[in-house]
């Protein structure tokens, strides 16, 4: 009995000491972590507000948020649950808050954050949708801000520039048909002229990823599902 | 200074580099090695994180070895290792965000890597703090060297680059080395090489002894 008590006491002391040390490190890293996460968000918002063809900002420079207050001023929709829209069949989710910016040409630009389920968990994407004069949307650019549960070298390649760029400039017709990776659209193996066909594929919602991301279909599929959930959300809330 | 087993500080530090290399000779903790070694940068980040956890956890385990009853030594060792891995994870999240995102789940998984627990049980629980620290450091360097070797080889053959710097045109890429079968192929070749070096060394030693 005495031995059991001694063991329990030693274990308690060890765990308390470890807990105190970890609490100290947590407090020490709390601000840098919050800053790093916020910087990643600011960077992503600025990135998706940039025209990826010309490199020019889609909004005036003073519209780009640099502080939390400036970012909060751009909130379009938010709720306390943290999820603005979910489609569990895809599955794809739109997270709160959603932002709205005024483009240089006067069009509304919606910045949405959402996630799909990748190989190991959530794949979080920030995307910009430009409202067109006919009421439709153009998905302009994406930035994948959290893919930390994806396999390094395979699924974690999702935010590499050559992979990410495949999700840029998807027109309303493609969004309406539903975004899907080329393997899910039965375009595999890719035809020899596939590179010149990429813009045509995008009009049908087909994103070619198998050439730049072999061995990992689940992660780009998660991004495609996220974009589909985002489009459904915009269709419901804007129109 | 050597102890009863003839272990000097230098021999403890260097045994993990080649002779007892945790990856190529002891074949421990292969899961993160195979998964993360797709490029040199990831390999360096993972190697340094493991090195830090190994050295510091060995040191602390050695400090507490005499007050921890034998029955609960494994949960205590795991808790200490988990605490240091959590610290590394928090620090990387705060200060090296991009690397933290790209290494992903494999940083928390250092807790269940066989090398830290193996060294805690085999070495740190039986030796003083200084030598335990050196053992952790040496094994960490061995692990870092091994994963870097794989990372550099795989990145070179997959993308024609090392740390993003182009070495040869992308037309010569052998994409399979980036995939899991390629990882097994590359690690198998290196294991064979290390075994061959070991064999050559022992042969030379035998020949040297015979000539005396």
Short mmCIF file of C-alpha atoms in Angstrom, two decimals:
data_model
loop_
_atom_site.label_atom_id
_atom_site.label_comp_id
_atom_site.label_asym_id
_atom_site.label_seq_id
_atom_site.Cartn_x
_atom_site.Cartn_y
_atom_site.Cartn_z
CA UNK A 1 0.00 0.00 0.00
CA UNK A 2 2.77 2.41 1.02
CA UNK A 3 4.56 1.66 -2.24
CA UNK A 4 1.45 2.48 -4.24
CA UNK A 5 1.04 5.79 -2.44
CA UNK A 6 4.72 6.60 -3.02
CA UNK A 7 4.39 5.81 -6.75
CA UNK A 8 1.22 7.91 -7.02
CA UNK A 9 2.92 10.80 -5.23
CA UNK A 10 6.03 10.64 -7.44
CA UNK A 11 3.89 10.53 -10.60
CA UNK A 12 1.85 13.48 -9.35
CA UNK A 13 4.95 15.53 -8.60
CA UNK A 14 6.48 14.72 -11.99
CA UNK A 15 3.27 15.66 -13.83
CA UNK A 16 2.85 18.88 -11.82
CA UNK A 17 6.45 19.92 -12.56
CA UNK A 18 5.98 19.10 -16.27
CA UNK A 19 2.66 20.96 -16.27
CA UNK A 20 4.21 24.06 -14.69
CA UNK A 21 7.13 24.06 -17.18
CA UNK A 22 4.75 23.61 -20.13
CA UNK A 23 2.49 26.36 -18.84
CA UNK A 24 5.53 28.65 -18.70
CA UNK A 25 6.54 27.79 -22.28
CA UNK A 26 2.92 28.20 -23.42
CA UNK A 27 2.76 31.68 -21.88
CA UNK A 28 6.13 32.56 -23.38
CA UNK A 29 5.09 31.45 -26.86
CA UNK A 30 1.46 32.65 -26.69
CA UNK A 31 2.13 36.08 -28.22
CA UNK A 32 4.58 34.88 -30.92
CA UNK A 33 2.12 32.13 -31.93
CA UNK A 34 -0.80 34.56 -32.12
CA UNK A 35 1.39 36.94 -34.12
CA UNK A 36 2.55 34.17 -36.48
CA UNK A 37 -1.05 33.01 -37.07
CA UNK A 38 -2.24 36.56 -37.64
CA UNK A 39 0.66 37.32 -40.00
CA UNK A 40 -0.20 34.19 -41.96
CA UNK A 41 -3.81 35.42 -42.24
CA UNK A 42 -2.79 38.96 -43.31
CA UNK A 43 -0.34 37.51 -45.82
CA UNK A 44 -3.01 35.19 -47.21
CA UNK A 45 -5.58 38.00 -47.53
CA UNK A 46 -3.09 40.24 -49.32
CA UNK A 47 -2.12 37.34 -51.56
CA UNK A 48 -5.66 36.51 -52.64
CA UNK A 49 -6.38 40.22 -53.18
CA UNK A 50 -3.62 40.30 -55.79
CA UNK A 51 -4.24 39.68 -59.47
CA UNK A 52 -2.08 36.63 -60.05
CA UNK A 53 -1.54 37.44 -63.75
CA UNK A 54 -0.42 41.06 -63.41
CA UNK A 55 0.80 41.05 -59.80
CA UNK A 56 -1.28 44.20 -59.16
CA UNK A 57 -3.57 44.57 -56.16
CA UNK A 58 -7.27 44.17 -56.93
CA UNK A 59 -8.05 46.80 -54.27
CA UNK A 60 -6.40 50.09 -53.32
CA UNK A 61 -3.33 49.71 -51.12
CA UNK A 62 -5.06 51.45 -48.18
CA UNK A 63 -7.69 48.69 -48.22
CA UNK A 64 -5.15 46.04 -47.27
CA UNK A 65 -5.56 45.39 -43.54
CA UNK A 66 -2.46 45.59 -41.38
CA UNK A 67 -4.04 45.54 -37.94
CA UNK A 68 -6.79 43.51 -36.34
CA UNK A 69 -9.03 46.61 -36.17
CA UNK A 70 -8.62 47.24 -39.90
CA UNK A 71 -9.40 43.61 -40.63
CA UNK A 72 -12.46 43.62 -38.37
CA UNK A 73 -13.79 46.63 -40.27
CA UNK A 74 -13.97 44.42 -43.38
CA UNK A 75 -16.16 41.74 -41.78
CA UNK A 76 -19.14 40.91 -43.96
CA UNK A 77 -20.68 37.92 -42.14
CA UNK A 78 -19.82 36.34 -38.84
CA UNK A 79 -21.39 34.19 -36.20
CA UNK A 80 -20.51 32.88 -32.78
CA UNK A 81 -20.40 29.20 -33.76
CA UNK A 82 -17.37 29.83 -35.95
CA UNK A 83 -18.91 28.08 -38.98
CA UNK A 84 -20.91 30.14 -41.47
CA UNK A 85 -21.83 27.28 -43.78
CA UNK A 86 -21.29 23.57 -43.92
CA UNK A 87 -21.92 20.90 -46.49
CA UNK A 88 -21.24 17.62 -44.72
CA UNK A 89 -21.68 15.60 -47.92
CA UNK A 90 -18.64 17.15 -49.60
CA UNK A 91 -17.43 17.73 -46.83
CA UNK A 92 -16.64 21.45 -46.97
CA UNK A 93 -17.00 24.22 -44.42
CA UNK A 94 -16.93 28.03 -44.50
CA UNK A 95 -15.52 29.61 -41.38
CA UNK A 96 -16.49 32.83 -39.66
CA UNK A 97 -15.80 35.65 -40.33
CA UNK A 98 -16.18 36.32 -44.06
CA UNK A 99 -14.77 39.61 -45.38
CA UNK A 100 -15.81 41.97 -48.14
CA UNK A 101 -13.57 44.41 -50.05
CA UNK A 102 -14.33 46.93 -52.75
CA UNK A 103 -12.29 46.29 -55.88
CA UNK A 104 -10.59 49.04 -57.90
CA UNK A 105 -13.31 48.64 -60.54
CA UNK A 106 -16.08 48.85 -57.94
CA UNK A 107 -16.84 45.13 -57.81
CA UNK A 108 -17.34 43.30 -54.54
CA UNK A 109 -14.56 40.92 -53.57
CA UNK A 110 -15.45 38.31 -50.97
CA UNK A 111 -12.68 36.75 -48.93
CA UNK A 112 -13.69 33.47 -47.38
CA UNK A 113 -11.85 31.06 -45.13
CA UNK A 114 -12.88 27.44 -45.14
CA UNK A 115 -11.69 23.91 -44.85
CA UNK A 116 -12.09 20.46 -46.29
CA UNK A 117 -10.86 17.17 -44.89
CA UNK A 118 -7.48 16.11 -46.19
CA UNK A 119 -5.38 13.04 -45.47
CA UNK A 120 -4.77 13.84 -41.81
CA UNK A 121 -7.39 16.46 -40.95
CA UNK A 122 -8.37 20.00 -41.84
CA UNK A 123 -6.89 21.71 -44.88
CA UNK A 124 -7.68 25.40 -44.37
CA UNK A 125 -7.92 27.64 -47.44
CA UNK A 126 -8.42 31.38 -47.89
CA UNK A 127 -10.00 32.27 -51.24
CA UNK A 128 -11.14 35.43 -53.02
CA UNK A 129 -14.30 35.57 -55.12
CA UNK A 130 -14.90 38.57 -57.39
CA UNK A 131 -18.55 39.32 -58.06
CA UNK A 132 -19.11 39.75 -61.81
CA UNK A 133 -21.47 42.22 -63.45
CA UNK A 134 -23.83 39.36 -64.41
CA UNK A 135 -24.05 38.35 -60.74
CA UNK A 136 -21.78 35.34 -61.06
CA UNK A 137 -18.44 34.89 -59.34
CA UNK A 138 -14.85 34.43 -60.40
CA UNK A 139 -12.72 32.56 -57.93
CA UNK A 140 -9.57 34.65 -58.27
CA UNK A 141 -6.93 33.07 -56.05
CA UNK A 142 -6.40 30.82 -53.06
CA UNK A 143 -3.84 30.46 -50.30
CA UNK A 144 -3.74 27.30 -48.21
CA UNK A 145 -2.89 28.50 -44.72
CA UNK A 146 -3.03 25.26 -42.74
CA UNK A 147 -2.05 21.88 -44.13
CA UNK A 148 -0.07 20.84 -41.08
CA UNK A 149 -1.71 17.41 -40.94
CA UNK A 150 -0.81 16.52 -44.54
CA UNK A 151 2.13 14.31 -45.45
CA UNK A 152 5.32 16.33 -45.98
CA UNK A 153 6.47 16.10 -49.59
CA UNK A 154 3.13 14.78 -50.81
CA UNK A 155 -0.10 16.43 -49.59
CA UNK A 156 1.90 19.22 -47.96
CA UNK A 157 2.88 20.38 -51.44
CA UNK A 158 -0.61 21.87 -51.72
CA UNK A 159 0.60 25.41 -51.12
CA UNK A 160 3.58 25.19 -53.49
CA UNK A 161 3.17 27.98 -56.06
CA UNK A 162 2.86 25.61 -59.03
CA UNK A 163 0.16 23.57 -57.28
CA UNK A 164 -1.72 26.50 -55.75
CA UNK A 165 -1.85 28.33 -59.09
CA UNK A 166 -3.92 25.52 -60.58
CA UNK A 167 -6.80 26.72 -58.39
CA UNK A 168 -6.65 30.32 -59.63
CA UNK A 169 -9.14 31.99 -61.99
CA UNK A 170 -11.98 29.49 -61.90
CA UNK A 171 -14.95 31.16 -63.66
CA UNK A 172 -18.58 30.96 -62.56
CA UNK A 173 -19.33 28.14 -65.02
CA UNK A 174 -16.67 26.00 -63.35
CA UNK A 175 -17.87 26.90 -59.87
CA UNK A 176 -21.43 26.07 -60.88
CA UNK A 177 -20.43 22.65 -62.24
CA UNK A 178 -18.51 21.99 -59.02
CA UNK A 179 -14.75 22.15 -58.67
CA UNK A 180 -13.06 18.78 -58.93
CA UNK A 181 -9.54 17.48 -59.43
CA UNK A 182 -8.77 15.93 -62.82
CA UNK A 183 -8.68 12.38 -61.43
CA UNK A 184 -12.26 12.77 -60.16
CA UNK A 185 -13.27 14.09 -63.59
CA UNK A 186 -11.81 10.96 -65.22
CA UNK A 187 -9.10 12.95 -66.98
CA UNK A 188 -6.25 10.64 -66.11
CA UNK A 189 -3.74 9.93 -67.51
CA UNK A 190 -3.51 13.47 -68.84
CA UNK A 191 -3.53 13.97 -72.62
CA UNK A 192 -0.32 15.27 -74.18
CA UNK A 193 -1.83 18.73 -74.84
CA UNK A 194 -3.25 19.10 -71.32
CA UNK A 195 -1.23 22.24 -70.47
CA UNK A 196 -2.88 24.29 -73.21
CA UNK A 197 -6.26 22.89 -72.13
CA UNK A 198 -6.01 23.99 -68.47
CA UNK A 199 -8.11 27.19 -68.95
CA UNK A 200 -10.78 25.15 -70.79
CA UNK A 201 -10.82 22.58 -68.00
CA UNK A 202 -11.29 25.39 -65.47
CA UNK A 203 -14.46 26.50 -67.28
CA UNK A 204 -15.80 23.03 -66.42
CA UNK A 205 -14.52 23.22 -62.85
CA UNK A 206 -11.72 20.74 -63.50
CA UNK A 207 -8.45 21.50 -61.78
CA UNK A 208 -5.39 19.65 -63.07
CA UNK A 209 -3.18 18.65 -60.17
CA UNK A 210 -1.98 15.14 -60.94
CA UNK A 211 1.06 16.38 -62.88
CA UNK A 212 2.34 18.65 -60.09
CA UNK A 213 1.19 16.59 -57.13
CA UNK A 214 1.51 12.90 -57.94
CA UNK A 215 0.67 10.53 -55.11
CA UNK A 216 -1.66 12.93 -53.30
CA UNK A 217 -5.22 13.33 -54.55
CA UNK A 218 -6.94 13.68 -51.17
CA UNK A 219 -5.41 17.06 -50.28
CA UNK A 220 -6.31 18.91 -53.54
CA UNK A 221 -9.74 17.27 -53.31
CA UNK A 222 -10.13 18.86 -49.87
CA UNK A 223 -9.36 22.29 -51.39
CA UNK A 224 -11.85 21.64 -54.23
CA UNK A 225 -14.53 20.71 -51.66
CA UNK A 226 -13.77 23.88 -49.71
CA UNK A 227 -14.22 26.01 -52.84
CA UNK A 228 -17.52 24.25 -53.59
CA UNK A 229 -18.80 24.96 -50.07
CA UNK A 230 -17.69 28.59 -50.42
CA UNK A 231 -19.52 28.95 -53.72
CA UNK A 232 -22.70 27.42 -52.25
CA UNK A 233 -22.43 29.87 -49.34
CA UNK A 234 -22.03 32.86 -51.68
CA UNK A 235 -24.94 31.72 -53.84
CA UNK A 236 -27.11 31.52 -50.75
CA UNK A 237 -26.01 34.75 -49.09
CA UNK A 238 -25.37 37.14 -52.00
CA UNK A 239 -28.00 36.33 -54.57
CA UNK B 1 38.10 9.79 -19.02
CA UNK B 2 36.94 6.21 -19.63
CA UNK B 3 34.58 4.36 -17.27
CA UNK B 4 34.56 0.60 -16.46
CA UNK B 5 33.11 -0.17 -19.91
CA UNK B 6 35.83 1.84 -21.63
CA UNK B 7 33.36 4.62 -22.56
CA UNK B 8 34.95 8.02 -22.94
CA UNK B 9 32.93 11.19 -23.45
CA UNK B 10 34.18 11.28 -27.04
CA UNK B 11 33.20 7.68 -27.76
CA UNK B 12 29.73 8.28 -26.27
CA UNK B 13 29.30 11.36 -28.44
CA UNK B 14 30.50 9.74 -31.65
CA UNK B 15 29.02 6.24 -31.39
CA UNK B 16 25.70 7.39 -32.87
CA UNK B 17 27.29 8.99 -35.90
CA UNK B 18 28.14 5.85 -37.88
CA UNK B 19 28.84 2.78 -35.70
CA UNK B 20 25.50 2.91 -33.86
CA UNK B 21 23.67 5.24 -36.24
CA UNK B 22 20.02 5.19 -35.07
CA UNK B 23 18.63 5.13 -38.61
CA UNK B 24 21.01 3.11 -40.76
CA UNK B 25 22.41 0.71 -38.14
CA UNK B 26 19.83 0.47 -35.32
CA UNK B 27 16.93 0.96 -37.80
CA UNK B 28 14.91 2.98 -35.24
CA UNK B 29 12.22 5.60 -35.85
CA UNK B 30 11.93 5.00 -39.59
CA UNK B 31 8.39 6.38 -39.97
CA UNK B 32 9.27 10.11 -39.74
CA UNK B 33 12.54 9.50 -41.59
CA UNK B 34 10.74 8.05 -44.58
CA UNK B 35 7.84 10.52 -44.49
CA UNK B 36 9.72 13.78 -43.91
CA UNK B 37 12.87 13.21 -45.93
CA UNK B 38 11.27 14.29 -49.21
CA UNK B 39 13.43 17.39 -49.32
CA UNK B 40 16.50 18.76 -47.57
CA UNK B 41 14.74 21.63 -45.75
CA UNK B 42 12.12 19.41 -44.13
CA UNK B 43 14.82 16.89 -43.23
CA UNK B 44 16.93 19.60 -41.57
CA UNK B 45 13.94 20.89 -39.55
CA UNK B 46 12.91 17.41 -38.42
CA UNK B 47 16.51 16.41 -37.68
CA UNK B 48 17.16 19.50 -35.53
CA UNK B 49 13.87 19.10 -33.65
CA UNK B 50 14.65 15.45 -32.87
CA UNK B 51 18.25 16.31 -31.92
CA UNK B 52 17.04 18.93 -29.42
CA UNK B 53 14.45 16.63 -27.88
CA UNK B 54 16.92 13.71 -27.66
CA UNK B 55 19.70 15.69 -25.98
CA UNK B 56 17.53 17.54 -23.45
CA UNK B 57 15.23 14.63 -22.60
CA UNK B 58 18.26 12.34 -22.06
CA UNK B 59 19.74 14.94 -19.71
CA UNK B 60 16.56 15.30 -17.65
CA UNK B 61 15.86 11.57 -17.55
CA UNK B 62 19.37 11.01 -16.26
CA UNK B 63 18.81 13.61 -13.52
CA UNK B 64 15.66 11.91 -12.24
CA UNK B 65 16.72 8.29 -12.85
CA UNK B 66 17.53 7.56 -9.20
CA UNK B 67 14.27 8.89 -7.76
CA UNK B 68 11.89 7.22 -10.21
CA UNK B 69 10.73 3.74 -9.16
CA UNK B 70 11.35 1.05 -11.74
CA UNK B 71 7.61 0.30 -12.16
CA UNK B 72 6.78 3.77 -13.47
CA UNK B 73 9.96 4.62 -15.34
CA UNK B 74 8.44 4.25 -18.84
CA UNK B 75 5.43 6.58 -18.24
CA UNK B 76 7.75 9.12 -16.64
CA UNK B 77 10.24 8.95 -19.53
CA UNK B 78 7.41 9.30 -22.06
CA UNK B 79 5.98 12.25 -20.14
CA UNK B 80 9.35 14.01 -20.09
CA UNK B 81 9.88 13.36 -23.81
CA UNK B 82 6.30 14.50 -24.58
CA UNK B 83 6.86 17.70 -22.59
CA UNK B 84 9.98 18.58 -24.58
CA UNK B 85 8.30 17.71 -27.88
CA UNK B 86 5.38 19.99 -26.94
CA UNK B 87 7.87 22.77 -26.17
CA UNK B 88 9.60 22.30 -29.54
CA UNK B 89 6.20 22.29 -31.26
CA UNK B 90 5.14 25.53 -29.55
CA UNK B 91 8.47 27.22 -30.27
CA UNK B 92 8.39 26.17 -33.93
CA UNK B 93 4.78 27.38 -34.27
CA UNK B 94 5.75 30.76 -32.86
CA UNK B 95 9.15 31.33 -34.45
CA UNK B 96 9.43 29.14 -37.58
CA UNK B 97 5.82 29.15 -38.81
CA UNK B 98 6.42 27.96 -42.38
CA UNK B 99 8.60 25.06 -41.31
CA UNK B 100 6.07 24.18 -38.59
CA UNK B 101 3.28 24.05 -41.18
CA UNK B 102 5.26 21.94 -43.62
CA UNK B 103 6.50 19.41 -41.01
CA UNK B 104 2.98 19.14 -39.68
CA UNK B 105 2.01 16.11 -37.68
CA UNK B 106 5.52 14.69 -37.59
CA UNK B 107 6.71 17.11 -34.91
CA UNK B 108 4.18 15.90 -32.29
CA UNK B 109 4.94 12.35 -33.42
CA UNK B 110 8.55 12.63 -32.16
CA UNK B 111 7.00 11.55 -28.84
CA UNK B 112 6.39 8.07 -30.20
CA UNK B 113 9.65 7.90 -32.15
CA UNK B 114 11.61 4.91 -30.84
CA UNK B 115 14.91 6.78 -30.61
CA UNK B 116 14.24 9.12 -27.62
CA UNK B 117 12.54 6.40 -25.58
CA UNK B 118 15.13 3.84 -26.65
CA UNK B 119 18.05 6.04 -25.57
CA UNK B 120 16.26 6.92 -22.32
CA UNK B 121 15.85 3.25 -21.45
CA UNK B 122 19.19 1.96 -22.74
CA UNK B 123 21.50 4.82 -21.82
CA UNK B 124 20.12 7.77 -19.82
CA UNK B 125 18.56 5.57 -17.12
CA UNK B 126 21.97 4.01 -16.43
CA UNK B 127 24.42 6.90 -16.86
CA UNK B 128 25.13 10.33 -15.42
CA UNK B 129 23.74 13.58 -16.85
CA UNK B 130 26.85 14.60 -18.82
CA UNK B 131 27.27 11.33 -20.69
CA UNK B 132 23.51 11.03 -21.19
CA UNK B 133 23.46 14.49 -22.71
CA UNK B 134 26.38 13.55 -24.98
CA UNK B 135 24.66 10.31 -25.97
CA UNK B 136 21.48 12.21 -26.87
CA UNK B 137 23.50 14.78 -28.77
CA UNK B 138 25.51 12.11 -30.62
CA UNK B 139 22.46 10.05 -31.52
CA UNK B 140 20.68 13.26 -32.56
CA UNK B 141 23.60 14.18 -34.82
CA UNK B 142 23.52 10.65 -36.27
CA UNK B 143 19.78 10.98 -36.90
CA UNK B 144 20.20 14.46 -38.37
CA UNK B 145 22.98 13.21 -40.66
CA UNK B 146 20.91 10.23 -41.79
CA UNK B 147 17.71 12.17 -42.49
CA UNK B 148 19.70 14.93 -44.23
CA UNK B 149 21.44 12.37 -46.42
CA UNK B 150 18.04 10.98 -47.41
CA UNK B 151 16.50 14.44 -47.80
CA UNK B 152 19.32 15.69 -50.03
CA UNK B 153 19.33 12.50 -52.14
CA UNK B 154 15.54 12.47 -52.58
CA UNK B 155 15.27 16.19 -53.37
CA UNK B 156 18.16 15.93 -55.83
CA UNK B 157 16.66 13.01 -57.72
CA UNK B 158 13.06 14.22 -57.46
CA UNK B 159 13.51 17.92 -58.30
CA UNK B 160 17.16 18.29 -59.37
CA UNK B 161 17.72 20.74 -56.50
CA UNK B 162 19.30 20.85 -53.04
CA UNK B 163 17.72 23.31 -50.60
CA UNK B 164 15.94 24.75 -53.64
CA UNK B 165 19.17 25.43 -55.56
CA UNK B 166 19.17 23.80 -58.97
CA UNK B 167 21.89 21.23 -59.52
CA UNK B 168 20.76 19.66 -62.77
CA UNK B 169 17.86 20.23 -65.21
CA UNK B 170 14.44 18.95 -64.23
CA UNK B 171 14.46 16.69 -67.30
CA UNK B 172 16.68 14.25 -65.36
CA UNK B 173 14.26 13.92 -62.44
CA UNK B 174 13.43 10.46 -61.12
CA UNK B 175 10.08 11.17 -59.54
CA UNK B 176 9.69 7.81 -57.81
CA UNK B 177 12.23 8.78 -55.12
CA UNK B 178 9.73 11.33 -53.75
CA UNK B 179 7.14 8.60 -53.25
CA UNK B 180 7.08 6.04 -50.41
CA UNK B 181 8.61 3.25 -52.58
CA UNK B 182 11.45 5.62 -53.45
CA UNK B 183 12.03 6.32 -49.77
CA UNK B 184 12.41 2.60 -49.05
CA UNK B 185 14.70 2.21 -52.06
CA UNK B 186 17.01 5.07 -51.02
CA UNK B 187 17.13 4.08 -47.35
CA UNK B 188 17.81 0.47 -48.36
CA UNK B 189 20.78 1.53 -50.48
CA UNK B 190 22.20 3.66 -47.67
CA UNK B 191 21.72 0.82 -45.15
CA UNK B 192 23.63 -1.46 -47.49
CA UNK B 193 26.39 1.13 -47.77
CA UNK B 194 26.64 1.53 -43.99
CA UNK B 195 26.71 -2.23 -43.51
CA UNK B 196 29.46 -2.51 -46.12
CA UNK B 197 31.51 0.21 -44.36
CA UNK B 198 31.04 -1.63 -41.05
CA UNK B 199 32.15 -4.92 -42.61
CA UNK B 200 35.23 -3.36 -44.21
CA UNK B 201 36.19 -1.77 -40.89
CA UNK B 202 35.92 -5.04 -38.95
CA UNK B 203 37.89 -6.86 -41.65
CA UNK B 204 40.65 -4.27 -41.45
CA UNK B 205 40.65 -4.55 -37.66
CA UNK B 206 40.96 -8.37 -37.83
CA UNK B 207 43.76 -8.10 -40.39
CA UNK B 208 45.50 -5.53 -38.19
CA UNK B 209 45.21 -7.79 -35.13
CA UNK B 210 46.52 -10.79 -37.09
CA UNK B 211 49.53 -8.89 -38.42
CA UNK B 212 50.51 -7.97 -34.84
#
